[in-house]
Coordinates of C-alpha atoms and ligand atoms in Angstrom, one line a residue:
M24 CA -6.3 -3.2 -21.2
T25 CA -8.7 -2.7 -18.3
D26 CA -7.7 0.8 -17.4
R27 CA -10.7 1.6 -15.2
F28 CA -8.4 1.5 -12.2
L29 CA -6.1 4.3 -13.6
K30 CA -9.1 6.2 -14.9
A31 CA -10.7 6.1 -11.4
C32 CA -7.4 7.3 -9.9
R33 CA -7.7 10.3 -12.2
R34 CA -11.4 10.7 -11.4
E35 CA -12.3 10.1 -15.0
P36 CA -15.6 8.3 -16.0
V37 CA -15.4 4.4 -15.8
D38 CA -17.6 1.6 -17.2
C39 CA -17.9 0.2 -13.7
T40 CA -16.2 0.6 -10.3
P41 CA -12.7 -0.8 -10.2
V42 CA -11.7 -3.3 -7.5
W43 CA -8.5 -4.7 -6.1
F44 CA -7.5 -6.0 -2.6
M45 CA -4.7 -4.9 -0.5
R46 CA -2.4 -8.0 0.1
Q47 CA -4.3 -9.8 -2.6
A48 CA -1.3 -12.1 -3.1
G49 CA -0.9 -14.1 0.1
R50 CA -1.5 -17.1 2.3
Y51 CA -5.3 -17.3 1.8
M52 CA -4.5 -18.4 -1.8
P53 CA -3.7 -22.2 -2.3
A54 CA -1.3 -21.3 -5.1
Y55 CA 0.6 -18.9 -2.8
R56 CA 0.8 -21.5 0.0
A57 CA 2.1 -24.1 -2.4
L58 CA 5.1 -21.9 -3.3
R59 CA 5.5 -20.7 0.3
E60 CA 6.1 -24.3 1.5
R61 CA 9.2 -24.3 -0.6
Y62 CA 10.6 -20.8 -0.1
G63 CA 10.9 -18.2 2.7
L64 CA 9.1 -14.9 2.4
L65 CA 12.3 -12.8 1.8
E66 CA 13.6 -15.5 -0.6
M67 CA 10.4 -15.1 -2.6
I68 CA 10.6 -11.3 -2.6
K69 CA 14.3 -11.4 -3.6
T70 CA 13.8 -13.8 -6.5
P71 CA 12.3 -11.8 -9.3
E72 CA 10.8 -14.8 -11.1
L73 CA 9.0 -16.0 -7.9
A74 CA 7.9 -12.4 -7.0
A75 CA 6.5 -12.0 -10.5
Q76 CA 4.7 -15.4 -10.3
V77 CA 3.0 -14.6 -7.0
T78 CA 2.0 -11.1 -8.2
L79 CA 0.1 -12.7 -11.1
Q80 CA -1.7 -15.4 -9.0
P81 CA -4.7 -13.1 -8.0
I82 CA -4.9 -11.8 -11.6
E83 CA -5.4 -15.3 -12.9
A84 CA -7.9 -16.1 -10.1
F85 CA -10.1 -13.0 -9.7
A86 CA -11.6 -10.2 -11.8
V87 CA -9.4 -7.6 -10.1
D88 CA -8.6 -4.4 -11.9
A89 CA -5.0 -4.0 -10.8
A90 CA -2.0 -6.1 -9.9
I91 CA 0.3 -5.0 -7.0
I92 CA 3.9 -6.0 -7.1
F93 CA 4.8 -8.8 -4.6
A94 CA 7.3 -7.3 -2.2
D95 CA 7.2 -5.9 1.4
I96 CA 7.6 -2.4 2.8
L97 CA 10.7 -3.5 4.9
P98 CA 13.4 -4.8 2.6
P99 CA 14.4 -1.2 1.4
L100 CA 15.5 -0.6 5.0
E101 CA 18.2 -3.2 4.7
G102 CA 20.2 -0.9 2.4
M103 CA 20.3 1.7 5.2
G104 CA 22.1 -0.9 7.4
L105 CA 19.2 -2.4 9.2
R106 CA 19.1 -6.2 9.6
L107 CA 15.7 -7.7 8.8
S108 CA 14.1 -11.1 9.1
F109 CA 10.6 -12.6 9.3
E110 CA 10.1 -14.9 12.2
R111 CA 7.3 -17.5 12.1
G112 CA 4.3 -16.3 14.1
E113 CA 6.1 -13.1 15.1
G114 CA 6.1 -11.0 11.9
P115 CA 9.0 -8.8 10.9
V116 CA 12.0 -8.2 13.2
I117 CA 14.7 -5.5 12.8
H118 CA 17.7 -6.9 14.8
N119 CA 19.6 -3.6 15.2
P120 CA 16.9 -0.9 15.8
V121 CA 17.9 2.8 15.9
R122 CA 17.1 4.7 19.0
T123 CA 19.8 7.4 19.4
P124 CA 20.9 10.4 17.3
A125 CA 24.2 8.7 16.6
E126 CA 22.5 5.5 15.3
I127 CA 20.2 7.7 13.1
A128 CA 23.2 9.6 11.8
A129 CA 24.9 6.3 10.9
L130 CA 22.0 5.1 8.6
Q131 CA 23.1 4.9 5.0
Q132 CA 21.2 6.4 2.0
P133 CA 21.1 3.6 -0.5
D134 CA 20.3 3.8 -4.1
P135 CA 17.2 1.5 -4.5
R136 CA 18.5 0.4 -7.9
E137 CA 21.4 -1.2 -6.0
S138 CA 19.7 -2.2 -2.7
V139 CA 16.4 -3.6 -4.0
P140 CA 17.2 -4.5 -7.7
F141 CA 15.1 -7.7 -7.3
T142 CA 11.8 -5.7 -6.9
L143 CA 12.6 -3.5 -9.9
E144 CA 13.3 -6.6 -12.0
A145 CA 10.1 -8.3 -10.7
I146 CA 8.2 -5.2 -11.9
R147 CA 9.7 -5.5 -15.4
L148 CA 8.9 -9.2 -15.5
V149 CA 5.3 -8.6 -14.4
K150 CA 4.7 -5.8 -16.9
R151 CA 5.9 -8.2 -19.7
A152 CA 3.7 -11.1 -18.5
L153 CA 0.6 -8.9 -18.0
G154 CA 0.8 -7.6 -21.6
G155 CA -1.4 -4.7 -20.6
R156 CA -4.2 -6.8 -19.2
V157 CA -4.4 -4.7 -16.0
P158 CA -2.1 -1.9 -14.6
L159 CA 0.6 -2.6 -12.1
I160 CA 0.8 -0.9 -8.7
G161 CA 4.2 -0.3 -7.1
F162 CA 4.4 0.6 -3.4
S163 CA 6.5 1.7 -0.5
G164 CA 6.0 2.1 3.2
A165 CA 5.6 5.7 4.3
P166 CA 8.3 7.4 6.3
F167 CA 6.4 7.2 9.6
T168 CA 5.5 3.5 9.3
L169 CA 9.1 2.6 8.3
A170 CA 10.4 4.7 11.1
S171 CA 8.2 2.8 13.6
Y172 CA 9.7 -0.5 12.5
A173 CA 13.3 0.9 12.5
I174 CA 12.8 2.3 16.1
E175 CA 10.7 -0.4 17.7
G176 CA 12.4 -3.3 15.9
G177 CA 9.1 -4.9 15.0
A178 CA 5.4 -4.6 15.7
S179 CA 4.4 -2.6 18.7
R180 CA 1.3 -2.2 20.8
D181 CA 1.7 1.5 21.9
Y182 CA 4.7 2.8 19.7
R183 CA 6.1 4.2 22.9
R184 CA 9.8 4.2 21.7
T185 CA 8.8 5.9 18.4
K186 CA 6.9 8.6 20.2
E187 CA 9.5 9.0 22.9
L188 CA 12.1 9.7 20.2
M189 CA 9.7 12.1 18.4
Y190 CA 9.0 14.1 21.6
S191 CA 12.4 14.0 23.3
Q192 CA 14.8 14.1 20.3
P193 CA 12.9 16.1 17.7
R194 CA 16.0 17.0 15.7
A195 CA 17.0 13.3 15.4
W196 CA 13.5 12.5 14.5
H197 CA 13.5 15.0 11.6
V198 CA 16.9 13.6 10.4
L199 CA 15.5 10.1 10.4
M200 CA 12.3 11.2 8.5
E201 CA 14.4 13.2 6.0
K202 CA 16.5 10.1 5.3
L203 CA 13.4 7.9 5.0
A204 CA 11.6 10.4 2.8
A205 CA 14.6 10.4 0.4
L206 CA 14.6 6.6 0.4
V207 CA 10.8 6.4 -0.3
S208 CA 11.0 9.1 -3.1
A209 CA 13.9 7.3 -4.8
Y210 CA 12.3 3.9 -4.4
L211 CA 9.0 5.1 -5.9
A212 CA 10.8 6.8 -8.8
A213 CA 12.8 3.6 -9.5
Q214 CA 9.5 1.5 -9.5
I215 CA 7.9 4.0 -11.9
D216 CA 11.0 3.9 -14.2
A217 CA 10.7 0.0 -14.1
G218 CA 7.1 0.2 -15.3
A219 CA 4.8 0.7 -12.3
D220 CA 1.6 2.4 -13.5
A221 CA 0.5 3.8 -10.1
V222 CA 2.1 3.8 -6.7
Q223 CA 0.6 3.3 -3.2
I224 CA 2.2 4.6 0.0
F225 CA 1.3 2.5 3.0
D226 CA 1.2 4.4 6.3
S227 CA -0.3 1.5 8.2
W228 CA 0.4 2.8 11.7
A229 CA -0.1 6.6 11.3
G230 CA -3.4 6.2 13.1
V231 CA -1.6 5.8 16.5
L232 CA -0.7 9.5 16.4
A233 CA -2.6 12.5 17.7
P234 CA -3.5 14.8 14.8
G235 CA -1.2 17.5 16.0
D236 CA 1.8 15.2 16.0
Y237 CA 0.8 13.9 12.6
A238 CA 0.8 17.4 11.3
T239 CA 4.1 18.4 12.8
Y240 CA 6.2 15.2 12.6
V241 CA 4.8 13.2 9.7
L242 CA 2.7 15.1 7.1
P243 CA 5.5 17.2 5.7
Y244 CA 7.5 14.1 4.8
V245 CA 4.5 12.4 3.2
Q246 CA 4.0 15.6 1.1
R247 CA 7.7 15.5 0.2
C248 CA 7.4 11.9 -1.1
I249 CA 4.3 12.6 -3.1
A250 CA 5.7 15.8 -4.5
A251 CA 8.8 14.0 -5.6
V252 CA 6.7 11.6 -7.7
K253 CA 4.6 14.4 -9.1
N254 CA 7.6 16.6 -10.0
R255 CA 9.4 13.9 -11.9
D256 CA 9.9 14.7 -15.6
P257 CA 6.8 13.1 -17.2
R258 CA 8.8 12.5 -20.4
T259 CA 10.5 9.5 -18.7
R260 CA 7.1 7.8 -18.9
E261 CA 5.5 5.8 -21.6
P262 CA 2.8 7.8 -23.5
H263 CA -0.7 6.7 -22.5
A264 CA -3.0 8.7 -24.6
A265 CA -3.5 8.5 -28.4
D266 CA -2.0 12.0 -28.7
G267 CA 1.1 10.7 -26.9
T268 CA 0.7 12.7 -23.7
P269 CA 2.8 11.1 -21.0
A270 CA 0.7 9.6 -18.2
P271 CA 0.8 11.2 -14.8
V272 CA 1.5 8.5 -12.3
P273 CA -1.3 8.4 -9.7
V274 CA -0.4 8.2 -6.0
I275 CA -2.6 6.5 -3.5
Y276 CA -1.9 7.2 0.2
F277 CA -3.3 4.6 2.6
A278 CA -3.3 4.9 6.4
T279 CA -5.5 3.1 8.9
G280 CA -7.2 4.6 12.0
T281 CA -7.0 8.1 10.6
S282 CA -10.7 9.0 10.5
G283 CA -10.1 11.8 13.0
M284 CA -7.6 13.5 10.8
L285 CA -8.9 13.3 7.2
S286 CA -8.9 17.1 7.1
L287 CA -5.0 16.8 7.4
L288 CA -4.7 13.8 5.0
R289 CA -6.4 15.9 2.2
H290 CA -3.2 18.0 2.2
T291 CA -0.8 15.1 1.4
G292 CA -1.1 15.7 -2.4
A293 CA -2.3 12.2 -3.1
D294 CA -4.7 11.6 -6.0
V295 CA -6.5 8.9 -3.9
L296 CA -6.8 8.4 -0.2
G297 CA -7.3 4.8 1.2
I298 CA -9.6 4.7 4.2
D299 CA -10.3 1.9 6.6
W300 CA -13.8 0.7 7.9
R301 CA -14.0 2.9 11.0
I302 CA -15.8 5.6 9.1
Q303 CA -18.6 5.5 6.5
I304 CA -17.2 6.3 3.0
D305 CA -19.7 9.2 2.4
D306 CA -18.7 10.8 5.7
A307 CA -15.0 10.3 4.8
W308 CA -15.5 11.8 1.3
A309 CA -17.4 14.8 2.7
Q310 CA -14.3 15.6 4.9
I311 CA -11.8 14.8 2.1
G312 CA -13.5 16.9 -0.5
P313 CA -14.5 16.3 -4.1
G314 CA -11.0 16.7 -5.8
I315 CA -9.6 13.5 -4.4
G316 CA -10.5 9.8 -5.0
V317 CA -11.3 7.4 -2.2
Q318 CA -10.3 3.8 -1.9
G319 CA -11.7 1.3 0.6
N320 CA -13.5 0.6 2.9
L321 CA -14.8 -2.9 3.6
D322 CA -13.7 -4.5 6.9
P323 CA -11.5 -7.4 5.9
C324 CA -13.3 -9.5 8.5
A325 CA -16.6 -9.0 6.5
L326 CA -15.2 -11.6 4.1
F327 CA -15.7 -14.3 6.8
A328 CA -19.5 -13.6 6.9
P329 CA -22.0 -15.6 4.9
W330 CA -22.3 -14.3 1.3
P331 CA -25.6 -12.4 1.7
E332 CA -24.0 -10.4 4.5
I333 CA -20.9 -9.6 2.4
E334 CA -23.2 -8.5 -0.4
R335 CA -25.2 -6.3 1.9
R336 CA -22.1 -4.5 3.2
A337 CA -20.5 -4.2 -0.2
A338 CA -23.7 -2.8 -1.7
D339 CA -23.9 -0.3 1.2
I340 CA -20.4 1.0 0.4
L341 CA -21.3 1.3 -3.3
D342 CA -24.6 3.1 -2.4
R343 CA -22.7 5.6 -0.3
A344 CA -20.0 6.1 -2.9
A345 CA -22.9 6.8 -5.2
G346 CA -20.9 6.6 -8.4
R347 CA -18.7 9.6 -7.5
P348 CA -15.7 9.7 -9.9
G349 CA -12.6 8.4 -8.1
H350 CA -14.1 5.5 -6.1
I351 CA -11.9 2.4 -6.0
F352 CA -13.4 -0.6 -4.2
N353 CA -11.0 -2.2 -1.8
L354 CA -10.8 -3.5 1.8
G355 CA -10.1 -1.2 4.7
H356 CA -6.8 -3.0 5.3
G357 CA -5.0 -6.1 4.0
I358 CA -6.9 -9.3 3.3
L359 CA -6.6 -11.8 6.2
T360 CA -4.9 -15.2 6.0
E361 CA -7.8 -17.5 6.3
T362 CA -10.2 -15.5 4.0
P363 CA -12.4 -17.8 1.9
V364 CA -11.1 -17.6 -1.6
E365 CA -14.6 -18.0 -3.2
H366 CA -15.8 -14.9 -1.3
V367 CA -13.0 -12.8 -2.8
A368 CA -13.8 -14.0 -6.3
R369 CA -17.5 -13.4 -5.8
L370 CA -17.0 -9.9 -4.3
A371 CA -14.9 -8.7 -7.3
E372 CA -17.6 -9.8 -9.7
F373 CA -20.4 -8.3 -7.5
V374 CA -18.7 -4.9 -7.6
H375 CA -18.4 -4.9 -11.3
K376 CA -21.9 -6.2 -11.9
T377 CA -23.7 -3.9 -9.5
T378 CA -21.9 -0.7 -10.8
A379 CA -22.1 -1.6 -14.5
T380 CA -26.0 -1.3 -14.4
R381 CA -26.1 2.0 -12.7
Ligands
LIG63 O1 -0.7 -6.5 -1.5 C1 0.0 -7.4 -2.0 O2 -0.4 -8.5 -2.4 C2 1.5 -7.2 -2.1 C3 2.3 -7.7 -1.1 C4 2.6 -7.0 0.3 C5 3.2 -7.7 1.3 N1 3.4 -6.9 2.3 C6 3.6 -9.2 1.3 C7 3.6 -9.9 2.6 C8 2.4 -5.7 0.7 C9 1.7 -4.6 0.0 C10 2.9 -5.6 2.0 C11 2.9 -4.4 2.8 C12 3.2 -4.4 4.2 N2 4.2 -5.2 4.8 C13 2.7 -3.5 5.2 C14 1.7 -2.4 4.8 C15 0.3 -3.0 4.6 C16 -0.5 -3.3 5.8 O3 -1.0 -4.4 5.8 O4 -0.6 -2.5 6.7 C17 3.2 -3.8 6.4 C18 2.9 -3.2 7.7 C19 4.2 -4.9 6.2 C20 5.0 -5.5 7.2 C21 4.7 -6.9 7.3 N3 5.0 -7.9 6.4 C22 4.1 -7.6 8.4 C23 3.6 -6.9 9.7 C24 4.1 -9.0 8.1 C25 3.6 -10.1 9.0 C26 2.2 -10.4 8.8 C27 2.0 -11.9 9.0 O5 0.9 -12.3 8.6 O6 2.9 -12.6 9.5 C28 4.6 -9.1 6.8 C29 4.7 -10.4 6.1 C30 4.1 -10.4 4.7 N4 4.3 -9.5 3.7 C31 3.3 -11.5 4.2 C32 3.0 -11.1 2.8 C33 2.2 -11.9 1.8 C34 2.8 -12.7 4.9 C35 4.0 -13.6 5.0 C36 4.1 -15.0 4.7 O7 3.8 -15.5 3.6 O8 4.5 -15.7 5.6

């Protein structure tokens, strides 16, 4: 098993820098598009055999060091009573958004084993198919990012309704975040029980917040989700070391646009922080401190440059990371739809080759 990804999450020495790509399964891959012509996105996510097949596509195609389960951050909201669909060209839509204290009070608290059994089954299928080749990452949306979809009903330019609720109905906001934190904690625990070797929490839109608002209205709930993973009885895990010690499950917290609040993010309790490209990785690491790993931070658009330019930028990130324990190479956000496949393949190999000779 290539376990350099898990080793890096624990800041242990590695043979070379591990690499994977957020949204590594997706429309830029011909194999994905071929399946997607026949099935809808939610249909693929809700059919464990298809979700497992898509999860494995980038593992077969590239030298990536981790798989990430094919799912989405939004289906777990359906069990709370929210109606979700993906509209062509529009992205996700929640048809009955929550905007009042009464609507928030009416949200249900589903057991993920009942509301999203398909993703848990997909994890079991992938673990079997991987046969230990690479570890499998489970994931969830973070409470804030999920709240923003539940309130706005979809993507938003300014998150005005989300902030309006936060500022004018703080008690209802906290009730919503408590419910979402409980959902995220239970969902991550269920994925770990099903076999996920690490988990990532996506707080994609947290960067729209002022740091003070992040500290008051968001950070405590991220801490709660991560503590819930950390405080689980490790005896429920498969032993990972020769001496039979149960593996602690690493948690990665990823948020974009948060360069101005890394001093807050270091208090989330995450083993690894994912950073975007709006800050240089050595500056970010200086603010985060040595006890936490860092994942990132190539601009996804860089993959559209000619190869020598991609190589120059990747080498710069590796130079700045300077072989610190806990570096995981990734993009600063999800891979984009039209990304040239051969650049993805070449980049994974470049990261390994360059860091193996250090
Ligand atoms: O990384 C992986 O390969 C795992 C799969 C994955 C998907 N969504 C599948 C997907 C992951 C990790 C996600 C997370 C996700 N979903 C996030 C957080 C990550 C981020 O990029 O910030 C968010 C905000 C969502 C919500 C979401 N899902 C949006 C905004 C969209 C629309 C984007 C678009 O291109 O239309 C989706 C759809 C989606 N989820 C796709 C995939 C592969 C593209 C859909 C398709 O095939 O039509």
